[in-house]
């Protein structure tokens, strides 16, 4: 704002002659005109540069593998059994996952179906096969980079409640998270909250009820990613049935981000439904339940989830065909990653019943 001050000083020379004004006019020099300006400098503001805030981007790699029977049935006999092979390898627990360790160790989370018990119990449930391993067989999981296991299957009660409790205690002591039935698990993986639930999937009505219960729990806990696993289907059937399909799609419609299945002991199809993936059966993986399975095809299913500011925005998958044994005519209980024609054959088998 500008201010002006005008000061005028008039110097008038008056000559008194008969009390009259001799010169009534005045020259410019007779007036001193002083103009003072007080000006505040106006600064030119620099333009404000608004920097675009970049979202926090995270990619979480999750691997899913099938039935892991880490042990055997005592009725199978010792020769060529899971226990025999472990002893032959000087009880090196890392042996069993050594063929795929490079893959599993590079992901953020590996999930397996633990189809056995870790127990010293001797009272068996009345059934055809009863699987168990020693308490320290948890070292097979930790040395193999398996970070979480499902217990909702038809073998975790092979040695009744005692065997089930022993298994959970062994996993707790090994710091291996587990989930199944009413035990839900939420894991923090690089700041992303992942919910894991395992359920039986043979009865559609009860499976749907239990699915809603689990998903509601995860939603109330503000979980970022929900993975539902189901033990379901018919053994040795390569094509998923309508019950599996109905439960899986119901789970996704209810809020699940990935559905994983097991029990048939063989690979089944993969489906993309409403932008989410369903893996109907992962088959066997480290399988001490058979000394020489007829079908040794298996896979590692990987999904890479893309998050921006904690919100799931996209994902992509990778199917890694494997064999559960490095030997063609027996089970050495150590997987190998397939390539060439063998890889193509497994992919073709999966795609036969897939839709993605």
CSV table of C-alpha atoms in Angstrom, one decimal:
chain,number,residue,atom,x,y,z
A,1,UNK,CA,0.0,0.0,0.0
A,2,UNK,CA,1.3,3.2,-0.9
A,3,UNK,CA,1.1,6.5,1.2
A,4,UNK,CA,1.6,10.0,0.0
A,5,UNK,CA,2.4,13.0,2.1
A,6,UNK,CA,2.2,16.4,0.5
A,7,UNK,CA,3.9,19.2,2.3
A,8,UNK,CA,3.8,22.6,0.9
A,9,UNK,CA,5.8,25.5,2.4
A,10,UNK,CA,5.0,28.8,1.0
A,11,UNK,CA,7.5,31.5,1.5
A,12,UNK,CA,5.8,34.7,0.9
A,13,UNK,CA,7.8,37.9,0.9
A,14,UNK,CA,5.6,40.7,1.9
A,15,UNK,CA,6.7,44.2,1.5
A,16,UNK,CA,4.8,46.6,3.7
A,17,UNK,CA,4.4,49.8,1.8
A,18,UNK,CA,1.4,51.6,2.7
A,19,UNK,CA,0.2,48.4,4.1
A,20,UNK,CA,-0.3,47.0,0.6
A,21,UNK,CA,0.8,43.8,-1.0
A,22,UNK,CA,3.3,44.8,-3.6
A,23,UNK,CA,3.5,41.4,-5.5
A,24,UNK,CA,0.6,39.1,-5.3
A,25,UNK,CA,2.1,36.5,-7.6
A,26,UNK,CA,4.8,33.9,-6.8
A,27,UNK,CA,7.3,31.9,-8.7
A,28,UNK,CA,7.8,28.1,-8.7
A,29,UNK,CA,10.9,28.5,-6.7
A,30,UNK,CA,8.8,30.1,-4.0
A,31,UNK,CA,7.2,26.7,-3.3
A,32,UNK,CA,9.0,23.8,-1.8
A,33,UNK,CA,7.0,20.7,-2.8
A,34,UNK,CA,8.0,17.6,-0.9
A,35,UNK,CA,6.5,14.3,-1.8
A,36,UNK,CA,7.5,11.3,0.3
A,37,UNK,CA,6.5,7.8,-0.7
A,38,UNK,CA,6.7,4.8,1.6
A,39,UNK,CA,6.4,1.8,-0.6
A,40,UNK,CA,6.4,-1.8,0.7
A,41,UNK,CA,8.0,-4.0,-1.9
A,42,UNK,CA,5.7,-6.7,-3.3
A,43,UNK,CA,7.4,-10.0,-3.6
A,44,UNK,CA,6.7,-12.2,-6.5
A,45,UNK,CA,5.5,-15.5,-5.1
A,46,UNK,CA,7.1,-18.6,-6.6
A,47,UNK,CA,4.5,-21.1,-8.0
A,48,UNK,CA,3.7,-23.9,-5.5
A,49,UNK,CA,4.7,-27.3,-6.9
A,50,UNK,CA,2.4,-29.9,-5.7
A,51,UNK,CA,4.1,-33.3,-5.7
A,52,UNK,CA,2.0,-36.3,-6.5
A,53,UNK,CA,1.9,-38.7,-3.5
A,54,UNK,CA,2.9,-42.1,-4.7
A,55,UNK,CA,1.0,-45.1,-3.3
A,56,UNK,CA,2.8,-47.6,-1.1
A,57,UNK,CA,3.1,-50.6,-3.3
A,58,UNK,CA,3.7,-54.1,-2.0
A,59,UNK,CA,3.7,-57.5,-3.7
A,60,UNK,CA,3.1,-60.6,-1.5
A,61,UNK,CA,4.0,-64.0,-3.0
A,62,UNK,CA,2.1,-66.9,-1.5
A,63,UNK,CA,2.8,-70.5,-2.3
A,64,UNK,CA,0.3,-73.3,-1.7
A,65,UNK,CA,1.3,-77.0,-1.6
A,66,UNK,CA,-0.8,-80.1,-1.1
A,67,UNK,CA,-0.9,-83.0,1.3
A,68,UNK,CA,2.2,-83.3,3.5
A,69,UNK,CA,2.1,-86.6,5.3
A,70,UNK,CA,5.3,-86.3,7.3
A,71,UNK,CA,5.4,-89.8,8.8
A,72,UNK,CA,3.9,-93.1,8.1
A,73,UNK,CA,1.4,-95.8,9.2
A,74,UNK,CA,3.2,-98.3,11.4
A,75,UNK,CA,1.4,-101.1,9.5
A,76,UNK,CA,3.3,-100.2,6.3
A,77,UNK,CA,6.5,-101.7,7.6
A,78,UNK,CA,9.9,-100.0,7.8
A,79,UNK,CA,11.5,-100.8,4.5
A,80,UNK,CA,11.3,-97.9,2.0
A,81,UNK,CA,9.0,-96.1,4.4
A,82,UNK,CA,9.2,-92.3,5.2
A,83,UNK,CA,11.1,-93.2,8.4
A,84,UNK,CA,13.5,-95.5,6.6
A,85,UNK,CA,14.4,-92.7,4.1
A,86,UNK,CA,14.9,-90.2,6.9
A,87,UNK,CA,17.3,-92.6,8.7
A,88,UNK,CA,19.1,-93.3,5.4
A,89,UNK,CA,19.7,-89.5,5.1
A,90,UNK,CA,21.2,-89.3,8.7
A,91,UNK,CA,17.9,-87.8,9.9
A,92,UNK,CA,18.6,-84.7,7.9
A,93,UNK,CA,15.2,-83.0,8.1
A,94,UNK,CA,16.0,-80.6,5.2
A,95,UNK,CA,16.2,-83.5,2.8
A,96,UNK,CA,12.4,-83.7,2.1
A,97,UNK,CA,12.0,-80.2,0.7
A,98,UNK,CA,15.5,-79.7,-0.7
A,99,UNK,CA,14.3,-80.1,-4.3
A,100,UNK,CA,12.0,-77.1,-4.0
A,101,UNK,CA,13.6,-75.1,-1.3
A,102,UNK,CA,14.9,-72.5,-3.7
A,103,UNK,CA,11.3,-71.7,-4.7
A,104,UNK,CA,9.6,-71.8,-1.3
A,105,UNK,CA,12.4,-69.8,0.5
A,106,UNK,CA,11.9,-66.9,-1.9
A,107,UNK,CA,8.2,-66.4,-1.4
A,108,UNK,CA,6.6,-64.5,1.5
A,109,UNK,CA,4.4,-67.3,2.8
A,110,UNK,CA,4.1,-71.1,2.1
A,111,UNK,CA,0.9,-72.9,3.1
A,112,UNK,CA,0.7,-76.7,3.3
A,113,UNK,CA,-1.9,-79.2,4.2
A,114,UNK,CA,-0.5,-81.2,7.2
A,115,UNK,CA,-2.0,-84.6,6.7
A,116,UNK,CA,-0.5,-86.3,9.7
A,117,UNK,CA,0.0,-86.1,13.5
A,118,UNK,CA,3.1,-85.4,15.5
A,119,UNK,CA,2.6,-87.5,18.6
A,120,UNK,CA,3.8,-90.4,20.8
A,121,UNK,CA,0.2,-91.5,21.3
A,122,UNK,CA,-0.5,-95.2,20.6
A,123,UNK,CA,-4.3,-95.4,20.7
A,124,UNK,CA,-5.5,-95.3,17.1
A,125,UNK,CA,-8.8,-94.2,15.7
A,126,UNK,CA,-10.7,-97.0,14.0
A,127,UNK,CA,-9.9,-96.4,10.3
A,128,UNK,CA,-7.9,-97.8,7.4
A,129,UNK,CA,-4.8,-95.5,7.7
A,130,UNK,CA,-3.4,-93.8,10.7
A,131,UNK,CA,-0.5,-91.4,10.1
A,132,UNK,CA,2.0,-90.0,12.6
A,133,UNK,CA,5.5,-88.7,12.9
A,134,UNK,CA,7.8,-88.0,15.7
A,135,UNK,CA,7.4,-84.7,17.6
A,136,UNK,CA,10.6,-83.3,16.1
A,137,UNK,CA,9.3,-83.8,12.5
A,138,UNK,CA,8.2,-80.2,12.7
A,139,UNK,CA,11.8,-79.5,11.7
A,140,UNK,CA,10.9,-80.8,8.3
A,141,UNK,CA,8.5,-77.9,7.9
A,142,UNK,CA,10.8,-75.2,9.3
A,143,UNK,CA,13.8,-76.3,7.3
A,144,UNK,CA,11.6,-76.5,4.2
A,145,UNK,CA,10.4,-72.9,4.5
A,146,UNK,CA,6.8,-73.9,5.2
A,147,UNK,CA,5.3,-71.0,7.3
A,148,UNK,CA,1.7,-72.2,8.0
A,149,UNK,CA,-0.2,-75.5,7.9
A,150,UNK,CA,-3.8,-76.5,7.7
A,151,UNK,CA,-5.1,-79.1,10.2
A,152,UNK,CA,-8.7,-79.4,9.0
A,153,UNK,CA,-8.4,-82.8,7.3
A,154,UNK,CA,-9.3,-86.5,7.9
A,155,UNK,CA,-5.9,-87.5,9.5
A,156,UNK,CA,-5.3,-84.9,12.3
A,157,UNK,CA,-7.4,-87.0,14.6
A,158,UNK,CA,-5.8,-90.3,13.7
A,159,UNK,CA,-4.7,-90.7,17.3
A,160,UNK,CA,-7.7,-89.1,18.8
A,161,UNK,CA,-7.7,-86.0,20.8
A,162,UNK,CA,-4.4,-86.8,22.4
A,163,UNK,CA,-2.7,-86.9,19.0
A,164,UNK,CA,-4.4,-83.7,17.9
A,165,UNK,CA,-3.3,-81.8,21.0
A,166,UNK,CA,0.2,-83.2,20.7
A,167,UNK,CA,0.4,-82.0,17.1
A,168,UNK,CA,-0.7,-78.5,18.0
A,169,UNK,CA,1.8,-78.4,20.9
A,170,UNK,CA,4.6,-79.5,18.6
A,171,UNK,CA,3.8,-76.9,16.1
A,172,UNK,CA,3.6,-74.2,18.8
A,173,UNK,CA,7.0,-75.2,20.1
A,174,UNK,CA,8.4,-75.0,16.6
A,175,UNK,CA,6.7,-71.6,16.1
A,176,UNK,CA,4.8,-72.8,13.0
A,177,UNK,CA,1.4,-71.2,12.7
A,178,UNK,CA,-1.5,-73.6,12.1
A,179,UNK,CA,-5.2,-73.2,11.3
A,180,UNK,CA,-8.3,-75.4,10.9
A,181,UNK,CA,-11.8,-75.8,12.0
A,182,UNK,CA,-12.5,-73.1,14.6
A,183,UNK,CA,-8.9,-72.1,14.8
A,184,UNK,CA,-8.5,-69.1,12.5
A,185,UNK,CA,-5.1,-67.5,11.9
A,186,UNK,CA,-4.1,-64.0,11.0
A,187,UNK,CA,-0.5,-63.4,9.9
A,188,UNK,CA,1.2,-60.1,9.4
A,189,UNK,CA,3.3,-60.4,6.2
A,190,UNK,CA,5.1,-57.2,5.5
A,191,UNK,CA,2.3,-55.1,7.0
A,192,UNK,CA,-0.4,-57.0,5.2
A,193,UNK,CA,-2.9,-58.9,7.4
A,194,UNK,CA,-3.6,-62.4,5.9
A,195,UNK,CA,-6.4,-64.5,7.2
A,196,UNK,CA,-6.2,-68.3,7.0
A,197,UNK,CA,-9.0,-70.7,7.6
A,198,UNK,CA,-9.3,-74.4,7.0
A,199,UNK,CA,-12.7,-76.3,6.8
A,200,UNK,CA,-14.2,-79.6,5.8
A,201,UNK,CA,-16.0,-79.3,2.5
A,202,UNK,CA,-18.0,-82.5,2.1
A,203,UNK,CA,-21.3,-81.2,3.3
A,204,UNK,CA,-22.3,-78.1,1.3
A,205,UNK,CA,-24.7,-76.6,3.9
A,206,UNK,CA,-22.4,-76.8,6.9
A,207,UNK,CA,-19.4,-75.8,4.8
A,208,UNK,CA,-21.2,-72.6,3.7
A,209,UNK,CA,-22.2,-71.8,7.3
A,210,UNK,CA,-18.7,-72.3,8.6
A,211,UNK,CA,-17.4,-70.2,5.6
A,212,UNK,CA,-19.5,-67.3,6.6
A,213,UNK,CA,-18.4,-67.5,10.2
A,214,UNK,CA,-14.8,-67.5,9.3
A,215,UNK,CA,-15.0,-64.7,6.7
A,216,UNK,CA,-17.1,-62.5,9.1
A,217,UNK,CA,-14.4,-63.0,11.7
A,218,UNK,CA,-11.7,-61.9,9.3
A,219,UNK,CA,-13.7,-58.9,8.1
A,220,UNK,CA,-14.2,-57.8,11.7
A,221,UNK,CA,-10.5,-58.0,12.2
A,222,UNK,CA,-9.9,-55.7,9.2
A,223,UNK,CA,-8.0,-58.5,7.4
A,224,UNK,CA,-6.4,-57.4,4.0
A,225,UNK,CA,-6.4,-60.8,2.4
A,226,UNK,CA,-8.6,-63.9,3.1
A,227,UNK,CA,-7.5,-67.4,2.1
A,228,UNK,CA,-10.0,-70.3,2.6
A,229,UNK,CA,-8.8,-73.9,2.4
A,230,UNK,CA,-11.1,-76.9,2.1
A,231,UNK,CA,-10.6,-80.6,2.5
A,232,UNK,CA,-13.2,-82.0,0.1
A,233,UNK,CA,-13.8,-83.9,-3.1
A,234,UNK,CA,-13.4,-87.6,-4.1
A,235,UNK,CA,-10.1,-89.4,-3.9
A,236,UNK,CA,-8.4,-90.1,-7.2
A,237,UNK,CA,-11.0,-88.0,-9.1
A,238,UNK,CA,-9.3,-85.5,-11.5
A,239,UNK,CA,-12.5,-83.5,-12.1
A,240,UNK,CA,-13.9,-81.4,-9.3
A,241,UNK,CA,-17.5,-82.0,-8.4
A,242,UNK,CA,-20.5,-79.6,-8.0
A,243,UNK,CA,-20.2,-79.5,-4.2
A,244,UNK,CA,-16.6,-78.2,-4.5
A,245,UNK,CA,-17.6,-75.7,-7.1
A,246,UNK,CA,-20.6,-74.4,-5.1
A,247,UNK,CA,-18.7,-74.0,-1.9
A,248,UNK,CA,-15.7,-72.3,-3.6
A,249,UNK,CA,-17.8,-69.8,-5.4
A,250,UNK,CA,-19.9,-69.1,-2.3
A,251,UNK,CA,-16.6,-68.4,-0.4
A,252,UNK,CA,-15.5,-65.9,-3.0
A,253,UNK,CA,-18.9,-64.2,-3.2
A,254,UNK,CA,-18.7,-63.9,0.6
A,255,UNK,CA,-15.3,-62.2,0.5
A,256,UNK,CA,-12.5,-64.8,0.1
A,257,UNK,CA,-9.6,-63.8,-2.1
A,258,UNK,CA,-8.2,-67.3,-2.8
A,259,UNK,CA,-9.7,-70.8,-2.3
A,260,UNK,CA,-7.4,-73.8,-2.0
A,261,UNK,CA,-8.5,-77.5,-1.9
A,262,UNK,CA,-7.0,-80.9,-1.1
A,263,UNK,CA,-7.9,-84.5,-0.3
A,264,UNK,CA,-8.3,-86.2,-3.7
A,265,UNK,CA,-4.5,-87.0,-3.7
A,266,UNK,CA,-4.4,-86.0,-7.4
A,267,UNK,CA,-4.4,-82.7,-9.2
A,268,UNK,CA,-7.6,-81.0,-10.2
A,269,UNK,CA,-8.5,-77.9,-12.1
A,270,UNK,CA,-7.9,-74.2,-11.4
A,271,UNK,CA,-10.7,-71.7,-12.0
A,272,UNK,CA,-10.9,-67.9,-12.2
A,273,UNK,CA,-14.2,-66.8,-10.8
A,274,UNK,CA,-15.1,-63.1,-10.3
A,275,UNK,CA,-11.5,-62.2,-10.5
A,276,UNK,CA,-10.4,-64.7,-7.8
A,277,UNK,CA,-8.7,-68.1,-8.1
A,278,UNK,CA,-9.9,-71.5,-7.0
A,279,UNK,CA,-7.5,-74.4,-6.8
A,280,UNK,CA,-9.7,-77.4,-6.5
A,281,UNK,CA,-7.0,-79.9,-5.5
A,282,UNK,CA,-3.2,-79.5,-5.0
A,283,UNK,CA,-2.6,-83.3,-4.9
A,284,UNK,CA,0.1,-84.8,-2.7
A,285,UNK,CA,3.4,-83.2,-2.0
A,286,UNK,CA,5.7,-84.7,0.6
A,287,UNK,CA,3.6,-87.9,0.9
A,288,UNK,CA,4.6,-90.5,3.4
A,289,UNK,CA,1.2,-92.2,3.0
A,290,UNK,CA,2.3,-94.4,0.1
A,291,UNK,CA,5.6,-96.0,-0.8
A,292,UNK,CA,4.9,-95.8,-4.5
A,293,UNK,CA,1.9,-93.6,-5.5
A,294,UNK,CA,0.7,-94.4,-9.0
A,295,UNK,CA,0.2,-90.7,-9.8
A,296,UNK,CA,3.2,-88.7,-8.7
A,297,UNK,CA,2.2,-85.4,-10.4
A,298,UNK,CA,1.9,-82.4,-8.1
A,299,UNK,CA,2.5,-78.6,-8.3
A,300,UNK,CA,3.4,-75.5,-6.4
A,301,UNK,CA,0.6,-72.9,-6.9
A,302,UNK,CA,1.8,-69.4,-6.5
A,303,UNK,CA,-0.2,-66.2,-6.5
A,304,UNK,CA,1.4,-62.8,-6.4
A,305,UNK,CA,-0.9,-60.3,-4.8
A,306,UNK,CA,-0.5,-56.6,-5.6
A,307,UNK,CA,-1.4,-54.1,-2.9
A,308,UNK,CA,-1.5,-50.3,-3.1
A,309,UNK,CA,-1.8,-48.5,0.3
A,310,UNK,CA,-2.9,-51.8,1.8
A,311,UNK,CA,-5.6,-52.3,-0.7
A,312,UNK,CA,-5.6,-55.4,-3.0
A,313,UNK,CA,-5.7,-54.2,-6.5
A,314,UNK,CA,-4.5,-57.1,-8.7
A,315,UNK,CA,-2.8,-60.5,-8.7
A,316,UNK,CA,-1.2,-63.0,-11.1
A,317,UNK,CA,-0.5,-66.7,-10.7
A,318,UNK,CA,2.2,-69.1,-11.6
A,319,UNK,CA,1.8,-72.9,-11.7
A,320,UNK,CA,5.0,-74.9,-11.1
A,321,UNK,CA,4.6,-78.5,-12.1
A,322,UNK,CA,6.5,-81.0,-9.9
A,323,UNK,CA,6.8,-84.7,-9.2
A,324,UNK,CA,6.5,-85.8,-5.6
A,325,UNK,CA,9.4,-88.2,-6.1
A,326,UNK,CA,12.7,-88.1,-7.9
A,327,UNK,CA,12.3,-91.8,-8.7
A,328,UNK,CA,9.9,-93.1,-11.3
A,329,UNK,CA,9.1,-96.4,-9.7
A,330,UNK,CA,9.2,-95.6,-6.0
A,331,UNK,CA,8.7,-92.8,-3.6
A,332,UNK,CA,11.8,-91.1,-2.3
A,333,UNK,CA,9.6,-88.4,-0.6
A,334,UNK,CA,11.6,-85.6,-2.2
A,335,UNK,CA,10.0,-83.4,-4.9
A,336,UNK,CA,11.6,-82.4,-8.1
A,337,UNK,CA,10.6,-79.5,-10.4
A,338,UNK,CA,9.6,-80.8,-13.8
A,339,UNK,CA,10.7,-79.4,-17.2
A,340,UNK,CA,10.3,-80.3,-20.8
A,341,UNK,CA,7.7,-82.9,-21.8
A,342,UNK,CA,7.1,-83.9,-18.2
A,343,UNK,CA,6.2,-80.3,-17.3
A,344,UNK,CA,4.0,-79.9,-20.3
A,345,UNK,CA,2.1,-83.1,-19.5
A,346,UNK,CA,1.3,-81.9,-16.0
A,347,UNK,CA,0.1,-78.5,-17.2
A,348,UNK,CA,-2.0,-80.2,-19.9
A,349,UNK,CA,-3.6,-82.4,-17.2
A,350,UNK,CA,-4.4,-79.3,-15.0
A,351,UNK,CA,-5.8,-77.3,-17.9
A,352,UNK,CA,-8.1,-80.2,-18.9
A,353,UNK,CA,-10.3,-79.3,-16.0
A,354,UNK,CA,-9.4,-75.6,-15.6
A,355,UNK,CA,-11.1,-72.3,-16.6
A,356,UNK,CA,-8.8,-69.3,-16.4
